[in-house]
Amino acid sequence: MLESAPLLQSERMSISFHIDATSGKARTGRLLTPHAEIETPVFMPVGTVASVKGVPQDTLEELGAQIILGNTYHLYLRPGVLIVRQMGGLHGFMAWPRAILTDSGGFQVFSLNELRKINEEGVTFRSHLDGSSHFFSPESAMEAQIGLGADIIMAFDECTEYPADGSRARASMEMTARWAARSRKYFDEHKHEVPWRSNAHVGTDAFVQPVDQISSLGLFGDSALEARRAKAGNPKEEATELRFAGRTNASVPTRSEQTQALFGIVQGGMDRELRRESAERTIEIGFPGYAIGGLSVGEPRELTREIVESTLEHLPADKPRYLMGVGTPEEIVEYANLGVDMMDCVLPTRAARHGLLFTSEGKVSIKQARYAQDPAPLDPNCACRVCQRYSRAYLRHLYASNEVLAQVLNTIHNLSFYLDTMRRVRHSISLGEESRFLSSVWSRPKPGTQ
């Protein structure tokens, strides 16, 4: 087994990352966070407002989601960081015991265009909800993310738009580098203020047990649970047992002595040399993980791949690599093969709401009339609850009837497909093989195009 180099003392309190197997540039690993051990490469469903749209947390657990995302901009505006902190952070607020990553809010702020003004200190912006004025700086973005209490948080960066000329891309990259240093400084000074290090938890006692008590919580199977039940009856203990019975060891109680992990972000637009410089400057500041940001902003997908591959060459091999906001099922396989460890994208949930479903036989637009009398399952090779129970005809009927259930079932299937895809990728890498099981499907010519 290959392992990463020993972490610095300052990083031992946040995460640890171990590489288990490699196949070419691809690698499988284990990322240990305060709330979960994550198998990588991993796909992370996006839960913008502390909710993966249409999918309850227990279903996410059944699907095997190891880590989900929250969006700082949206949570800052509603319900507000203070409320989330008082509920024990996002883990307590949304009753999610596994890992969480929050972005800095920078991408959403920069997407506001006419509603924002940028200077060296930060960004002044108007809420898309009510037009009220707000200000984000590297320091306030860190303060908000510490209050939200995710396992992994992101440095405040400036997302370079596409297209951008050379001078604009450089100015944006250098701003990101300066903001990264400020983010790191504030985080180091305040990282012990995470919600799980206080007593301000509401109904989240199961999330804050010391690590040496993990085996007694009934998290790892029936035997531990039965041993727990054999003890003198205690209502609180029984409630804890019920909450965790049947869950996998993907979730563990919070290691209360740990802090969050702050990842740096590499920017630089579509300029390979600027990306190299951004990577070097970000690594010099020092982070336990590194993200590639500023992609999927309108550039051709061939260019996205080129920038990803060239940037990965400059990132440390012993630290987790996170590619932000990318991509299709084919792309997540491709990027895992290039050595990316973490990916997120709104595509599976957003496409589901519009009736676009991903299957082992290609994309299905369930809104089409040809499925109105189709008794077949959506994907005969899929074991998710949707494909095991419902026909294409029924799914098409729900969508045509504008039933909320259509969005729920479509989303469950798409997330299952993405998560299963990543499981197969990990399995292929562990066998020393390159993951190609989707290539023949997604590159297959569409009917009538030959």
Short mmCIF file of C-alpha atoms in Angstrom, two decimals:
data_model
loop_
_atom_site.label_atom_id
_atom_site.label_comp_id
_atom_site.label_asym_id
_atom_site.label_seq_id
_atom_site.Cartn_x
_atom_site.Cartn_y
_atom_site.Cartn_z
CA MET A 1 0.00 0.00 0.00
CA LEU A 2 1.26 3.43 -0.92
CA GLU A 3 0.81 6.17 1.62
CA SER A 4 1.21 9.89 1.43
CA ALA A 5 4.05 11.65 3.17
CA PRO A 6 3.48 12.43 6.86
CA LEU A 7 1.27 15.43 7.38
CA LEU A 8 2.55 18.50 9.11
CA GLN A 9 1.53 18.90 12.74
CA SER A 10 -0.88 21.71 11.84
CA GLU A 11 -2.64 19.34 9.43
CA ARG A 12 -2.99 16.36 11.75
CA MET A 13 -5.87 18.14 13.38
CA SER A 14 -7.91 18.39 10.17
CA ILE A 15 -7.69 15.50 7.70
CA SER A 16 -5.40 12.69 6.67
CA PHE A 17 -5.08 11.29 3.17
CA HIS A 18 -3.73 7.87 2.25
CA ILE A 19 -3.24 6.50 -1.27
CA ASP A 20 -4.12 2.79 -1.45
CA ALA A 21 -3.61 1.87 -5.10
CA THR A 22 -2.60 3.45 -8.39
CA SER A 23 -3.23 2.67 -12.04
CA GLY A 24 -1.43 5.03 -14.36
CA LYS A 25 -2.24 8.52 -13.12
CA ALA A 26 -5.39 7.33 -11.34
CA ARG A 27 -5.37 6.45 -7.66
CA THR A 28 -7.70 5.21 -4.97
CA GLY A 29 -7.38 6.51 -1.47
CA ARG A 30 -8.95 7.21 1.90
CA LEU A 31 -9.63 10.72 3.11
CA LEU A 32 -10.27 10.79 6.85
CA THR A 33 -12.29 13.83 7.96
CA PRO A 34 -13.81 14.69 11.35
CA HIS A 35 -17.10 13.03 10.38
CA ALA A 36 -16.26 10.31 7.87
CA GLU A 37 -13.65 8.27 6.12
CA ILE A 38 -14.16 8.87 2.41
CA GLU A 39 -13.11 6.48 -0.33
CA THR A 40 -11.60 8.37 -3.26
CA PRO A 41 -12.03 9.20 -6.07
CA VAL A 42 -15.39 10.44 -4.90
CA PHE A 43 -18.34 12.22 -6.45
CA MET A 44 -20.00 14.73 -4.12
CA PRO A 45 -23.72 15.54 -4.59
CA VAL A 46 -24.48 19.25 -4.36
CA GLY A 47 -26.80 20.32 -1.54
CA THR A 48 -26.80 24.07 -2.10
CA VAL A 49 -29.07 25.14 0.79
CA ALA A 50 -28.29 22.20 3.11
CA SER A 51 -30.51 20.02 0.92
CA VAL A 52 -29.83 17.87 -2.11
CA LYS A 53 -32.96 18.89 -3.98
CA GLY A 54 -35.75 16.35 -3.59
CA VAL A 55 -33.70 13.69 -1.79
CA PRO A 56 -33.90 13.16 1.99
CA GLN A 57 -30.77 12.38 3.95
CA ASP A 58 -31.63 8.75 4.66
CA THR A 59 -31.96 8.12 0.92
CA LEU A 60 -28.58 9.75 0.31
CA GLU A 61 -27.12 7.36 2.87
CA GLU A 62 -28.72 4.38 1.12
CA LEU A 63 -27.30 5.57 -2.18
CA GLY A 64 -23.84 5.62 -0.62
CA ALA A 65 -23.14 9.36 -0.66
CA GLN A 66 -20.04 9.82 1.47
CA ILE A 67 -19.82 13.60 1.38
CA ILE A 68 -22.13 16.37 0.16
CA LEU A 69 -21.70 20.08 -0.55
CA GLY A 70 -23.27 23.14 0.99
CA ASN A 71 -23.12 26.65 -0.46
CA THR A 72 -21.89 29.41 1.83
CA TYR A 73 -23.48 32.26 -0.14
CA HIS A 74 -26.98 30.77 0.02
CA LEU A 75 -26.72 29.59 3.63
CA TYR A 76 -25.32 32.95 4.71
CA LEU A 77 -28.40 34.66 3.26
CA ARG A 78 -30.87 32.04 4.49
CA PRO A 79 -31.22 30.81 7.22
CA GLY A 80 -28.05 32.63 8.33
CA VAL A 81 -24.81 31.31 9.79
CA LEU A 82 -25.81 32.01 13.40
CA ILE A 83 -28.86 29.76 13.22
CA VAL A 84 -26.84 26.93 11.68
CA ARG A 85 -24.10 27.33 14.29
CA GLN A 86 -26.64 27.22 17.11
CA MET A 87 -27.95 23.94 15.70
CA GLY A 88 -24.50 22.38 15.94
CA GLY A 89 -23.32 23.34 12.47
CA LEU A 90 -24.58 21.86 9.23
CA HIS A 91 -24.25 18.30 10.52
CA GLY A 92 -26.71 18.95 13.31
CA PHE A 93 -28.90 21.35 11.34
CA MET A 94 -29.55 18.95 8.47
CA ALA A 95 -29.15 15.71 10.47
CA TRP A 96 -26.30 14.48 8.28
CA PRO A 97 -23.60 12.53 10.14
CA ARG A 98 -21.26 12.05 7.20
CA ALA A 99 -18.81 14.52 5.69
CA ILE A 100 -19.68 17.97 4.30
CA LEU A 101 -17.74 20.41 2.15
CA THR A 102 -18.70 24.06 1.79
CA ASP A 103 -17.54 26.35 -0.98
CA SER A 104 -16.49 29.89 -0.11
CA GLY A 105 -19.44 31.55 -1.84
CA GLY A 106 -17.07 33.23 -4.25
CA PHE A 107 -18.43 31.61 -7.40
CA GLN A 108 -22.02 32.60 -6.60
CA VAL A 109 -20.99 36.15 -5.70
CA PHE A 110 -19.01 36.54 -8.92
CA SER A 111 -21.97 35.14 -10.88
CA LEU A 112 -24.09 38.09 -9.75
CA ASN A 113 -22.39 40.30 -12.37
CA GLU A 114 -24.18 43.65 -12.12
CA LEU A 115 -25.03 43.10 -8.45
CA ARG A 116 -21.44 43.07 -7.19
CA LYS A 117 -18.35 45.27 -6.90
CA ILE A 118 -14.85 43.88 -6.33
CA ASN A 119 -11.82 45.51 -4.73
CA GLU A 120 -8.75 44.33 -2.85
CA GLU A 121 -10.63 44.01 0.42
CA GLY A 122 -13.41 41.79 -0.93
CA VAL A 123 -16.72 41.88 -2.74
CA THR A 124 -19.79 44.01 -2.09
CA PHE A 125 -22.90 42.37 -3.49
CA ARG A 126 -26.67 42.54 -3.41
CA SER A 127 -28.73 39.58 -2.33
CA HIS A 128 -30.65 37.87 -5.13
CA LEU A 129 -33.43 37.36 -2.56
CA ASP A 130 -34.26 40.91 -1.50
CA GLY A 131 -31.61 43.20 -2.93
CA SER A 132 -29.99 43.89 0.46
CA SER A 133 -26.30 44.81 0.43
CA HIS A 134 -23.64 42.47 1.84
CA PHE A 135 -19.86 42.17 1.90
CA PHE A 136 -17.66 39.09 1.59
CA SER A 137 -13.94 39.17 2.26
CA PRO A 138 -11.50 36.30 2.74
CA GLU A 139 -11.88 36.80 6.48
CA SER A 140 -15.69 36.93 6.54
CA ALA A 141 -15.94 33.96 4.17
CA MET A 142 -13.75 31.97 6.59
CA GLU A 143 -15.81 33.14 9.55
CA ALA A 144 -19.00 32.00 7.83
CA GLN A 145 -17.60 28.61 6.88
CA ILE A 146 -16.21 28.01 10.36
CA GLY A 147 -19.67 28.77 11.71
CA LEU A 148 -21.31 26.38 9.23
CA GLY A 149 -18.95 23.69 10.48
CA ALA A 150 -18.27 21.64 7.35
CA ASP A 151 -15.39 19.14 7.42
CA ILE A 152 -13.71 20.76 4.42
CA ILE A 153 -13.93 24.46 3.59
CA MET A 154 -12.57 26.50 0.70
CA ALA A 155 -10.38 29.57 0.50
CA PHE A 156 -12.06 32.70 -0.86
CA ASP A 157 -11.08 33.12 -4.50
CA GLU A 158 -11.97 35.12 -7.56
CA CYS A 159 -13.39 32.99 -10.34
CA THR A 160 -12.03 34.24 -13.66
CA GLU A 161 -14.72 34.60 -16.31
CA TYR A 162 -14.45 33.15 -19.80
CA PRO A 163 -13.26 34.53 -22.09
CA ALA A 164 -10.69 36.73 -20.33
CA ASP A 165 -7.62 38.38 -21.84
CA GLY A 166 -4.15 37.80 -20.44
CA SER A 167 -4.00 40.86 -18.20
CA ARG A 168 -7.42 40.16 -16.72
CA ALA A 169 -6.57 36.49 -16.07
CA ARG A 170 -3.30 37.45 -14.36
CA ALA A 171 -4.93 40.10 -12.18
CA SER A 172 -7.60 37.62 -11.12
CA MET A 173 -5.02 34.91 -10.37
CA GLU A 174 -2.92 37.26 -8.28
CA MET A 175 -5.98 38.46 -6.37
CA THR A 176 -6.83 34.83 -5.64
CA ALA A 177 -3.29 34.23 -4.34
CA ARG A 178 -3.45 37.22 -1.99
CA TRP A 179 -6.91 36.22 -0.80
CA ALA A 180 -5.69 32.66 -0.23
CA ALA A 181 -3.00 33.93 2.14
CA ARG A 182 -5.57 36.02 4.02
CA SER A 183 -7.97 33.07 4.16
CA ARG A 184 -5.24 30.84 5.61
CA LYS A 185 -4.23 33.45 8.20
CA TYR A 186 -7.78 33.97 9.47
CA PHE A 187 -8.46 30.24 9.49
CA ASP A 188 -5.34 29.48 11.52
CA GLU A 189 -6.35 32.08 14.09
CA HIS A 190 -9.98 30.89 14.42
CA LYS A 191 -10.08 27.21 13.39
CA HIS A 192 -10.88 26.05 16.93
CA GLU A 193 -14.21 27.91 16.85
CA VAL A 194 -16.06 25.18 14.90
CA PRO A 195 -19.52 24.32 16.30
CA TRP A 196 -18.59 20.78 17.29
CA ARG A 197 -15.93 22.09 19.71
CA SER A 198 -18.62 23.82 21.78
CA ASN A 199 -21.61 22.60 23.73
CA ALA A 200 -24.05 24.42 21.47
CA HIS A 201 -25.51 21.29 19.88
CA VAL A 202 -29.22 20.70 19.46
CA GLY A 203 -30.12 17.04 19.20
CA THR A 204 -26.72 16.07 17.82
CA ASP A 205 -25.14 14.23 20.73
CA ALA A 206 -24.38 11.26 18.47
CA PHE A 207 -22.16 13.48 16.33
CA VAL A 208 -19.87 14.67 19.11
CA GLN A 209 -18.76 11.54 20.90
CA PRO A 210 -15.00 11.10 21.38
CA VAL A 211 -13.38 8.85 18.81
CA ASP A 212 -12.57 6.19 21.42
CA GLN A 213 -16.31 5.67 21.91
CA ILE A 214 -17.09 4.95 18.25
CA SER A 215 -17.42 1.19 18.70
CA SER A 216 -19.95 1.59 21.48
CA LEU A 217 -22.42 3.60 19.40
CA GLY A 218 -23.72 0.74 17.30
CA LEU A 219 -22.42 2.27 14.06
CA PHE A 220 -20.65 -0.77 12.72
CA GLY A 221 -23.20 -3.57 12.79
CA ASP A 222 -25.68 -5.57 14.80
CA SER A 223 -23.20 -7.03 17.26
CA ALA A 224 -22.19 -3.63 18.59
CA LEU A 225 -25.82 -2.59 18.69
CA GLU A 226 -26.85 -5.68 20.63
CA ALA A 227 -24.04 -5.09 23.12
CA ARG A 228 -25.34 -1.57 23.56
CA ARG A 229 -28.88 -2.80 24.17
CA ALA A 230 -27.62 -5.20 26.80
CA LYS A 231 -26.65 -2.25 28.97
CA ALA A 232 -29.02 -0.64 31.42
CA GLY A 233 -31.82 1.14 29.56
CA ASN A 234 -31.19 4.79 28.84
CA PRO A 235 -33.66 6.75 26.63
CA LYS A 236 -30.93 8.87 25.12
CA GLU A 237 -28.80 5.83 24.30
CA GLU A 238 -31.77 4.02 22.79
CA ALA A 239 -32.55 7.04 20.61
CA THR A 240 -28.94 7.06 19.44
CA GLU A 241 -29.17 3.38 18.57
CA LEU A 242 -32.27 3.92 16.50
CA ARG A 243 -30.72 6.82 14.62
CA PHE A 244 -27.68 4.84 13.59
CA ALA A 245 -28.97 1.28 13.29
CA GLY A 246 -28.20 -0.13 9.88
CA ARG A 247 -25.88 2.65 8.75
CA THR A 248 -22.51 1.87 7.28
CA ASN A 249 -19.22 2.94 8.75
CA ALA A 250 -19.04 5.79 6.24
CA SER A 251 -20.20 7.98 9.12
CA VAL A 252 -18.46 8.26 12.44
CA PRO A 253 -18.98 10.50 15.46
CA THR A 254 -17.18 13.80 15.35
CA ARG A 255 -13.58 13.71 16.45
CA SER A 256 -14.02 16.66 18.75
CA GLU A 257 -10.29 17.42 18.89
CA GLN A 258 -10.11 17.90 15.13
CA THR A 259 -10.59 21.08 13.16
CA GLN A 260 -11.82 21.69 9.66
CA ALA A 261 -9.53 21.39 6.65
CA LEU A 262 -9.04 24.49 4.50
CA PHE A 263 -8.32 23.79 0.82
CA GLY A 264 -6.62 26.26 -1.48
CA ILE A 265 -7.93 26.94 -5.00
CA VAL A 266 -5.89 27.22 -8.18
CA GLN A 267 -7.09 29.81 -10.71
CA GLY A 268 -5.57 31.36 -13.81
CA GLY A 269 -8.24 31.21 -16.48
CA MET A 270 -7.36 29.17 -19.57
CA ASP A 271 -3.65 30.06 -19.44
CA ARG A 272 -1.51 27.02 -18.61
CA GLU A 273 1.40 29.14 -17.42
CA LEU A 274 -0.82 31.18 -15.09
CA ARG A 275 -2.25 27.93 -13.74
CA ARG A 276 1.26 26.69 -13.00
CA GLU A 277 2.13 29.91 -11.20
CA SER A 278 -1.14 29.86 -9.26
CA ALA A 279 -0.48 26.27 -8.17
CA GLU A 280 3.04 27.11 -7.01
CA ARG A 281 1.90 30.18 -5.06
CA THR A 282 -0.99 28.29 -3.46
CA ILE A 283 1.27 25.39 -2.47
CA GLU A 284 3.75 27.87 -0.99
CA ILE A 285 1.01 29.15 1.34
CA GLY A 286 0.36 25.55 2.33
CA PHE A 287 -2.97 23.70 2.46
CA PRO A 288 -3.94 20.09 3.23
CA GLY A 289 -5.75 19.86 -0.12
CA TYR A 290 -5.92 21.70 -3.42
CA ALA A 291 -8.81 22.50 -5.76
CA ILE A 292 -8.87 23.43 -9.43
CA GLY A 293 -11.44 26.19 -9.86
CA GLY A 294 -12.66 28.47 -12.60
CA LEU A 295 -13.63 25.76 -15.10
CA SER A 296 -16.94 24.86 -16.75
CA VAL A 297 -17.59 28.57 -17.14
CA GLY A 298 -18.36 28.42 -20.85
CA GLU A 299 -15.10 27.17 -22.34
CA PRO A 300 -14.99 24.20 -24.77
CA ARG A 301 -14.76 20.87 -22.97
CA GLU A 302 -11.53 19.97 -24.80
CA LEU A 303 -9.97 23.09 -23.27
CA THR A 304 -11.30 22.13 -19.83
CA ARG A 305 -9.54 18.79 -20.06
CA GLU A 306 -6.32 20.40 -21.25
CA ILE A 307 -6.27 22.83 -18.32
CA VAL A 308 -7.14 20.12 -15.80
CA GLU A 309 -4.42 17.78 -17.01
CA SER A 310 -1.75 20.47 -17.13
CA THR A 311 -2.69 21.83 -13.67
CA LEU A 312 -2.62 18.38 -12.05
CA GLU A 313 1.05 18.12 -13.01
CA HIS A 314 1.83 20.92 -10.55
CA LEU A 315 -0.21 19.70 -7.57
CA PRO A 316 1.29 17.59 -4.76
CA ALA A 317 0.80 13.87 -5.30
CA ASP A 318 0.28 13.24 -1.58
CA LYS A 319 -2.60 15.68 -1.11
CA PRO A 320 -6.24 15.35 -2.23
CA ARG A 321 -7.05 17.05 -5.53
CA TYR A 322 -10.51 18.52 -5.99
CA LEU A 323 -11.90 19.49 -9.40
CA MET A 324 -14.75 21.94 -8.82
CA GLY A 325 -18.04 21.91 -10.73
CA VAL A 326 -17.33 19.22 -13.33
CA GLY A 327 -18.88 17.18 -15.10
CA THR A 328 -20.81 14.59 -17.14
CA PRO A 329 -20.62 10.87 -16.29
CA GLU A 330 -18.03 10.41 -19.02
CA GLU A 331 -15.99 13.33 -17.70
CA ILE A 332 -15.87 12.18 -14.09
CA VAL A 333 -14.44 8.86 -15.28
CA GLU A 334 -11.91 10.67 -17.44
CA TYR A 335 -10.82 13.05 -14.68
CA ALA A 336 -10.51 10.21 -12.17
CA ASN A 337 -8.19 8.52 -14.67
CA LEU A 338 -6.10 11.71 -14.71
CA GLY A 339 -5.65 11.61 -10.93
CA VAL A 340 -8.50 13.78 -9.60
CA ASP A 341 -9.70 12.61 -6.17
CA MET A 342 -12.84 14.70 -5.60
CA MET A 343 -15.49 16.05 -7.96
CA ASP A 344 -18.87 17.74 -7.67
CA CYS A 345 -21.46 18.89 -10.17
CA VAL A 346 -25.09 20.02 -10.18
CA LEU A 347 -25.68 18.17 -13.46
CA PRO A 348 -27.23 14.94 -12.09
CA THR A 349 -29.77 16.80 -9.96
CA ARG A 350 -30.44 19.67 -12.38
CA ALA A 351 -30.81 17.38 -15.38
CA ALA A 352 -33.17 15.13 -13.40
CA ARG A 353 -35.53 18.03 -12.77
CA HIS A 354 -35.69 18.59 -16.53
CA GLY A 355 -36.33 14.95 -17.34
CA LEU A 356 -32.81 14.09 -18.56
CA LEU A 357 -31.64 10.78 -17.12
CA PHE A 358 -28.29 9.03 -17.37
CA THR A 359 -28.26 5.28 -17.98
CA SER A 360 -25.82 2.54 -18.95
CA GLU A 361 -27.41 2.65 -22.41
CA GLY A 362 -27.01 6.40 -22.87
CA LYS A 363 -29.03 9.48 -22.02
CA VAL A 364 -32.82 9.23 -21.78
CA SER A 365 -35.13 12.23 -22.11
CA ILE A 366 -38.06 10.79 -20.22
CA LYS A 367 -40.39 13.57 -21.39
CA GLN A 368 -40.49 12.10 -24.89
CA ALA A 369 -43.78 10.55 -26.01
CA ARG A 370 -42.11 7.33 -27.15
CA TYR A 371 -41.83 6.27 -23.50
CA ALA A 372 -45.56 6.68 -22.80
CA GLN A 373 -46.25 2.95 -23.16
CA ASP A 374 -42.79 1.58 -22.42
CA PRO A 375 -43.01 -1.09 -19.66
CA ALA A 376 -39.23 -1.49 -19.36
CA PRO A 377 -37.24 -0.17 -16.41
CA LEU A 378 -35.36 3.06 -16.99
CA ASP A 379 -32.01 1.25 -16.92
CA PRO A 380 -32.03 -2.58 -16.92
CA ASN A 381 -28.46 -2.57 -15.56
CA CYS A 382 -29.22 -0.29 -12.60
CA ALA A 383 -30.06 -1.60 -9.14
CA CYS A 384 -31.42 1.67 -7.73
CA ARG A 385 -34.89 1.67 -6.19
CA VAL A 386 -36.32 3.58 -9.16
CA CYS A 387 -35.15 1.13 -11.81
CA GLN A 388 -36.12 -1.85 -9.68
CA ARG A 389 -39.69 -0.68 -9.21
CA TYR A 390 -40.94 1.74 -11.87
CA SER A 391 -41.40 1.59 -15.63
CA ARG A 392 -40.37 4.21 -18.14
CA ALA A 393 -44.06 4.71 -18.88
CA TYR A 394 -44.78 5.61 -15.27
CA LEU A 395 -41.79 7.94 -15.02
CA ARG A 396 -42.87 9.64 -18.23
CA HIS A 397 -46.42 9.99 -16.88
CA LEU A 398 -45.18 11.61 -13.66
CA TYR A 399 -43.07 14.10 -15.58
CA ALA A 400 -45.85 14.92 -18.06
CA SER A 401 -48.25 15.43 -15.13
CA ASN A 402 -45.79 17.80 -13.45
CA GLU A 403 -45.79 15.63 -10.34
CA VAL A 404 -43.20 16.45 -7.68
CA LEU A 405 -42.53 12.73 -7.43
CA ALA A 406 -41.07 12.85 -10.95
CA GLN A 407 -38.29 15.15 -9.78
CA VAL A 408 -37.65 13.02 -6.71
CA LEU A 409 -37.40 9.71 -8.56
CA ASN A 410 -35.41 11.17 -11.44
CA THR A 411 -32.92 12.70 -9.02
CA ILE A 412 -32.54 9.50 -7.02
CA HIS A 413 -31.72 7.59 -10.20
CA ASN A 414 -29.23 10.13 -11.55
CA LEU A 415 -27.41 10.35 -8.22
CA SER A 416 -27.34 6.56 -8.01
CA PHE A 417 -25.86 6.42 -11.50
CA TYR A 418 -23.11 8.92 -10.64
CA LEU A 419 -22.27 7.27 -7.33
CA ASP A 420 -22.26 3.79 -8.89
CA THR A 421 -20.04 5.10 -11.66
CA MET A 422 -17.49 6.27 -9.12
CA ARG A 423 -17.67 2.95 -7.25
CA ARG A 424 -16.83 1.14 -10.48
CA VAL A 425 -13.98 3.57 -11.10
CA ARG A 426 -12.51 2.84 -7.67
CA HIS A 427 -12.85 -0.89 -8.28
CA SER A 428 -11.10 -0.67 -11.66
CA ILE A 429 -8.23 1.33 -10.20
CA SER A 430 -7.84 -1.13 -7.33
CA LEU A 431 -7.45 -3.89 -9.95
CA GLY A 432 -4.80 -1.85 -11.74
CA GLU A 433 -7.05 -1.14 -14.70
CA GLU A 434 -8.05 2.09 -16.42
CA SER A 435 -11.77 2.80 -16.11
CA ARG A 436 -13.35 2.54 -19.56
CA PHE A 437 -16.67 0.91 -18.85
CA LEU A 438 -18.62 3.98 -20.00
CA SER A 439 -16.53 4.97 -22.99
CA SER A 440 -18.33 2.80 -25.53
CA VAL A 441 -21.68 4.13 -24.35
CA TRP A 442 -21.02 7.83 -24.20
CA SER A 443 -19.01 7.95 -27.42
CA ARG A 444 -21.55 5.89 -29.34
CA PRO A 445 -22.97 7.79 -32.36
CA LYS A 446 -26.54 8.95 -31.84
CA PRO A 447 -29.22 7.28 -34.03
CA GLY A 448 -29.40 8.93 -37.42
CA THR A 449 -26.00 10.64 -37.18
CA GLN A 450 -23.97 8.02 -39.05
#
